[in-house]
Amino acid sequence: MSLSEWGILSAKNGQLDLGEGVLPYSLNTPLFTDYAHKLRTIWMPGGMAAQYQQDDILSFPVGTVISKTFYYPAGEGDLVFKKKDIQPVTSLAGLELSKNRLIETRLLVRREAGWEPLSYVWNDEETEAKLTRIGDIVKLTLSDDGALTPFNYAVPNMNQCAGCHAPNNTTRVISPIGPKARHLNGDYAYAEGAMNQLDKWIDLAYLDKAPIKRPRSAVWDNVDVPLEGRVRAYLDINCAHCHNPVGPADTSGLHLNPDNQSAPHLGICKNAVAAGSGTGGRKYDIHPGKPQDSIMLYRMETRDPGAMMPELGRSLTHHEGAKLLESWIAELDSSCG
């Protein structure tokens, strides 16, 4: 089955457009994937709506299709550009293909038995995307103000999808990561004008209802927000699907879910449990006041496949994210005994 057959996205006349009833959305702080831009959409069957859940993924009806298209502002050949992510797509204004390179589109489809992940790789002509179950490697070169970095963009295989999308290590049930109230509680630039996303979903009958008081995660690069809130939001979306009390990294003792208030479980003065060479010779996950002595910063910065974190979804270092963590650790006032 080709991607176009879903009716979610269509590439024609030089644009990537949304299908009927398909709603774009964004997250206050998104997951980092090798500086790729991401077009997120959701579609639900007519007459059906998601149910609000305060601290978990919204409860979506059977038939829901969530999509995420990964793309880059592009030059000639394999050249792509590092640029600040934006919201370029509304129901009336599609993504201009002559200026962007489509890499892949991932779907999460809500079946009776649960969520099914599907990955589609776009052809060179940007006219269609084909289903792949074995993943793919796309060789690209990132231009950052003229500095060129070759890298391999990895499209995950079906087994790797569970590496992130099975946040409970016991049940191993596949689930979305992003569409939680705290990540959606922010404005989106719709064709009709900017509006809070949860309110928009309610207006369109995509969400049954929501309380007036809702959690809101910080925007990680908004310097007007306190540093700790930005760091916790970044660690939440990038790390907490594994690093939580029941997640795939539960034995690490590192819990990066936003409701964790335990300093040791946050990594402060905590010895690594099973990191091996992944410590980079450092003793503590987070050494207050000493970011360069902290394992967490080392694993965010390194490109060594045996040590880098996250283990999946990146081959490049997110320098801005690492700088955010470094600044926070540097400000921590404590000492490790």
XYZ file of C-alpha atoms in Angstrom:
337
model
C 0.000 0.000 0.000
C 1.405 3.410 -0.961
C 1.191 6.404 1.355
C -1.150 8.271 -1.005
C -3.747 5.515 -0.647
C -4.324 6.554 2.957
C -5.589 9.979 1.833
C -3.573 11.665 4.571
C -1.009 13.430 2.375
C -0.715 14.002 -1.353
C 2.273 15.245 -3.354
C 1.162 16.989 -6.524
C 1.679 20.252 -8.387
C 4.898 20.853 -6.442
C 3.255 20.741 -3.028
C 2.675 18.291 -0.222
C -0.935 18.868 0.812
C -3.135 17.531 3.580
C -6.124 15.312 2.887
C -9.685 16.171 3.854
C -10.202 16.314 7.607
C -6.465 16.002 8.289
C -5.320 18.408 11.004
C -1.694 19.518 11.438
C -0.333 19.901 14.941
C 2.918 20.598 16.753
C 4.474 19.912 20.146
C 5.689 22.604 22.533
C 9.042 20.825 22.653
C 9.637 18.243 19.906
C 11.841 15.171 19.785
C 15.204 15.772 18.096
C 15.903 13.718 14.958
C 19.107 14.838 13.241
C 17.760 18.373 12.692
C 14.919 17.046 10.526
C 11.774 19.163 10.302
C 8.540 17.337 11.038
C 5.024 17.759 9.760
C 2.669 16.120 12.262
C -0.960 15.408 11.418
C -3.939 13.606 12.862
C -7.113 12.241 11.301
C -10.073 10.591 13.019
C -13.150 8.909 11.568
C -16.209 11.143 11.284
C -18.245 11.507 14.444
C -15.449 10.226 16.695
C -13.267 12.177 19.099
C -10.323 11.664 21.418
C -10.873 11.660 25.166
C -8.827 13.961 27.382
C -6.322 12.419 29.778
C -4.382 14.705 32.087
C -0.969 13.023 32.230
C -1.110 10.409 29.510
C -1.597 10.167 25.771
C -5.065 11.322 24.740
C -7.339 8.323 24.305
C -7.904 8.037 20.552
C -10.741 6.104 18.862
C -10.195 3.103 16.620
C -9.436 4.283 13.090
C -7.279 7.261 14.145
C -4.249 7.875 11.907
C -1.334 9.914 13.247
C 1.364 10.856 10.747
C 4.803 12.403 11.026
C 6.684 13.430 7.872
C 10.417 14.057 8.166
C 11.953 16.534 5.732
C 14.787 19.044 5.316
C 15.252 22.363 3.557
C 17.337 21.105 0.644
C 20.007 22.042 -1.875
C 21.522 20.019 -4.706
C 22.182 16.302 -4.402
C 22.384 15.064 -0.831
C 22.773 18.567 0.652
C 20.294 19.596 3.361
C 20.288 22.681 5.543
C 20.140 23.182 9.266
C 17.430 25.749 9.895
C 15.117 26.560 12.775
C 11.971 24.462 12.631
C 8.797 26.270 11.624
C 5.114 25.490 11.075
C 4.802 25.803 7.289
C 1.728 23.701 6.643
C -1.922 24.544 7.168
C -5.039 23.116 5.601
C -4.752 25.762 2.860
C -0.977 26.100 2.374
C 1.058 22.986 1.717
C 4.769 22.255 1.897
C 6.687 23.512 -1.155
C 8.568 20.523 -2.531
C 11.073 22.410 -4.680
C 12.675 23.779 -1.506
C 12.403 20.705 0.689
C 13.500 17.095 0.579
C 11.007 14.557 1.894
C 12.687 11.627 3.639
C 10.013 9.492 5.286
C 6.507 9.500 6.699
C 5.647 7.392 9.731
C 2.085 6.404 10.557
C 0.567 5.174 13.786
C -2.795 3.582 13.031
C -5.231 2.795 15.850
C -6.575 -0.699 15.211
C -8.981 -2.719 17.344
C -5.998 -4.596 18.760
C -3.910 -1.476 19.381
C -1.540 0.851 17.555
C 0.222 -0.311 14.396
C 3.413 1.517 13.259
C 4.124 1.879 9.538
C 7.088 3.585 7.836
C 7.033 4.975 4.293
C 10.118 6.177 2.380
C 9.704 8.902 -0.255
C 11.041 8.410 -3.769
C 13.599 10.788 -5.289
C 10.890 12.510 -7.350
C 8.874 13.291 -4.195
C 5.736 11.937 -5.787
C 5.065 8.895 -3.606
C 6.234 7.062 -0.510
C 6.442 3.283 -0.304
C 6.015 1.084 2.752
C 9.186 -0.389 4.247
C 9.370 -2.946 7.034
C 13.155 -3.316 7.027
C 14.050 0.359 7.399
C 16.423 2.320 5.212
C 19.570 4.442 5.294
C 19.573 7.804 3.500
C 22.985 9.413 3.045
C 22.821 13.182 3.554
C 25.151 16.115 4.157
C 24.068 18.765 6.649
C 25.066 22.364 5.950
C 25.311 24.516 9.060
C 26.284 28.020 7.904
C 28.513 26.409 5.294
C 30.091 23.795 7.596
C 29.338 20.409 6.004
C 28.712 17.228 8.002
C 27.952 13.955 6.180
C 25.614 11.656 8.099
C 23.412 8.617 7.652
C 19.732 9.282 8.285
C 18.212 6.038 9.570
C 14.618 5.066 8.803
C 13.670 2.576 11.558
C 12.638 -0.986 10.849
C 9.469 -2.431 12.364
C 11.261 -3.871 15.398
C 12.990 -0.590 16.156
C 9.660 1.247 16.360
C 9.034 -0.488 19.670
C 12.336 0.873 20.968
C 10.639 4.238 21.509
C 6.931 3.539 21.143
C 6.654 0.866 23.840
C 7.052 3.036 26.967
C 6.079 0.195 29.349
C 8.759 -2.471 29.414
C 6.384 -5.071 30.850
C 3.443 -4.805 28.463
C 5.515 -3.671 25.422
C 2.324 -2.112 24.038
C 2.898 0.326 21.161
C 1.721 3.874 21.861
C 2.163 7.415 20.509
C 4.612 9.592 22.430
C 3.819 13.215 21.599
C 0.050 13.862 21.748
C -0.297 14.448 25.472
C -2.140 17.457 26.830
C 1.032 19.101 28.163
C 2.760 18.898 24.763
C -0.289 20.063 22.770
C -1.211 22.927 25.104
C 0.148 25.728 22.937
C -0.783 27.775 19.868
C -0.602 26.632 16.249
C -0.662 28.953 13.227
C -3.759 27.620 11.468
C -4.996 29.041 8.169
C -7.736 30.808 10.119
C -5.227 32.277 12.583
C -3.251 31.171 15.626
C -5.210 29.234 18.242
C -4.571 26.960 21.197
C -4.403 23.435 19.802
C -6.549 21.775 22.471
C -9.242 24.399 21.960
C -9.030 23.911 18.194
C -9.402 20.165 18.556
C -12.492 20.699 20.703
C -13.961 23.129 18.158
C -13.450 20.566 15.383
C -14.876 17.729 17.518
C -11.491 15.970 17.505
C -11.384 16.215 21.307
C -14.445 15.618 23.466
C -13.609 18.208 26.119
C -10.769 19.415 28.314
C -10.569 21.178 31.666
C -9.783 24.868 31.756
C -6.672 24.194 33.846
C -4.332 22.009 31.789
C -0.668 21.110 32.138
C 1.721 22.822 29.732
C 5.259 21.753 28.957
C 7.810 24.464 28.313
C 9.178 25.375 24.903
C 12.782 24.221 25.215
C 14.374 27.145 23.352
C 12.209 29.929 24.817
C 14.737 31.920 26.849
C 11.918 33.738 28.658
C 11.029 30.493 30.446
C 12.986 29.327 33.540
C 15.916 27.108 32.589
C 14.873 24.101 34.668
C 11.426 23.966 33.036
C 13.003 24.012 29.587
C 15.457 21.237 30.468
C 12.761 19.057 32.025
C 10.551 19.499 28.942
C 13.470 18.537 26.686
C 14.312 15.443 28.748
C 10.630 14.530 28.917
C 10.063 14.370 25.147
C 13.506 13.040 24.187
C 14.240 10.597 26.988
C 11.311 9.833 29.298
C 9.601 7.291 27.021
C 12.490 4.985 28.004
C 13.731 6.589 31.221
C 10.687 6.239 33.456
C 9.904 3.828 36.325
C 8.337 1.221 33.991
C 10.141 2.030 30.730
C 12.725 0.068 28.719
C 15.474 1.816 30.729
C 13.805 1.089 34.090
C 16.874 -0.735 35.444
C 19.026 2.368 34.976
C 17.359 4.122 37.910
C 17.262 7.291 35.792
C 13.701 8.609 35.669
C 13.262 11.658 33.440
C 9.460 11.807 33.474
C 8.314 15.318 34.467
C 6.586 14.280 37.700
C 9.783 12.808 39.142
C 11.107 15.090 41.874
C 13.775 12.739 43.227
C 17.242 14.204 42.659
C 18.983 10.791 42.524
C 16.440 9.429 40.041
C 16.965 12.582 38.000
C 20.636 11.624 37.876
C 22.022 14.155 40.331
C 25.048 12.586 42.035
C 23.843 9.174 40.810
C 26.379 6.572 39.772
C 25.767 4.850 36.449
C 24.212 1.402 36.849
C 25.030 -0.370 33.588
C 26.482 2.185 31.200
C 29.865 0.460 30.764
C 32.027 2.454 28.355
C 29.072 4.804 27.910
C 30.185 6.771 30.986
C 33.004 8.414 29.061
C 35.083 7.982 32.210
C 32.723 10.081 34.272
C 31.370 9.038 37.696
C 27.928 10.650 38.001
C 24.979 10.963 35.613
C 24.795 14.618 36.632
C 27.626 16.223 38.591
C 26.191 19.533 39.878
C 28.205 22.517 38.724
C 30.407 20.306 36.534
C 28.723 19.574 33.203
C 31.882 18.165 31.592
C 32.081 15.608 34.410
C 28.465 14.494 33.814
C 27.656 11.249 31.997
C 24.343 12.577 30.695
C 25.976 15.445 28.821
C 28.668 13.123 27.435
C 26.068 10.696 26.078
C 24.088 13.545 24.497
C 27.186 14.948 22.797
C 28.946 11.802 21.600
C 28.282 10.256 18.186
C 29.714 6.904 19.263
C 26.903 4.390 18.507
C 27.839 2.398 21.612
C 27.484 5.330 23.978
C 25.188 7.974 22.514
C 21.726 8.731 23.810
C 19.096 8.396 22.590
C 20.187 5.064 21.124
C 17.764 5.412 18.208
C 16.708 8.342 16.070
C 19.937 10.282 15.777
C 23.413 10.085 14.330
C 24.191 13.792 14.810
C 24.681 15.731 18.031
C 21.954 18.180 18.952
C 24.344 20.953 19.944
C 21.627 23.343 21.103
C 20.020 20.677 23.284
C 23.387 19.723 24.759
C 24.101 23.392 25.481
C 20.774 23.666 27.295
C 21.639 20.701 29.521
C 25.155 22.022 30.070
C 23.830 25.401 31.232
C 21.424 23.760 33.661
C 24.032 21.451 35.183
C 26.429 24.375 35.551
C 23.816 26.240 37.620
C 23.046 23.332 39.963
C 24.281 24.083 43.464
C 25.146 20.873 45.263
C 28.038 18.532 45.897
C 28.400 14.779 45.557
C 29.770 12.987 48.609
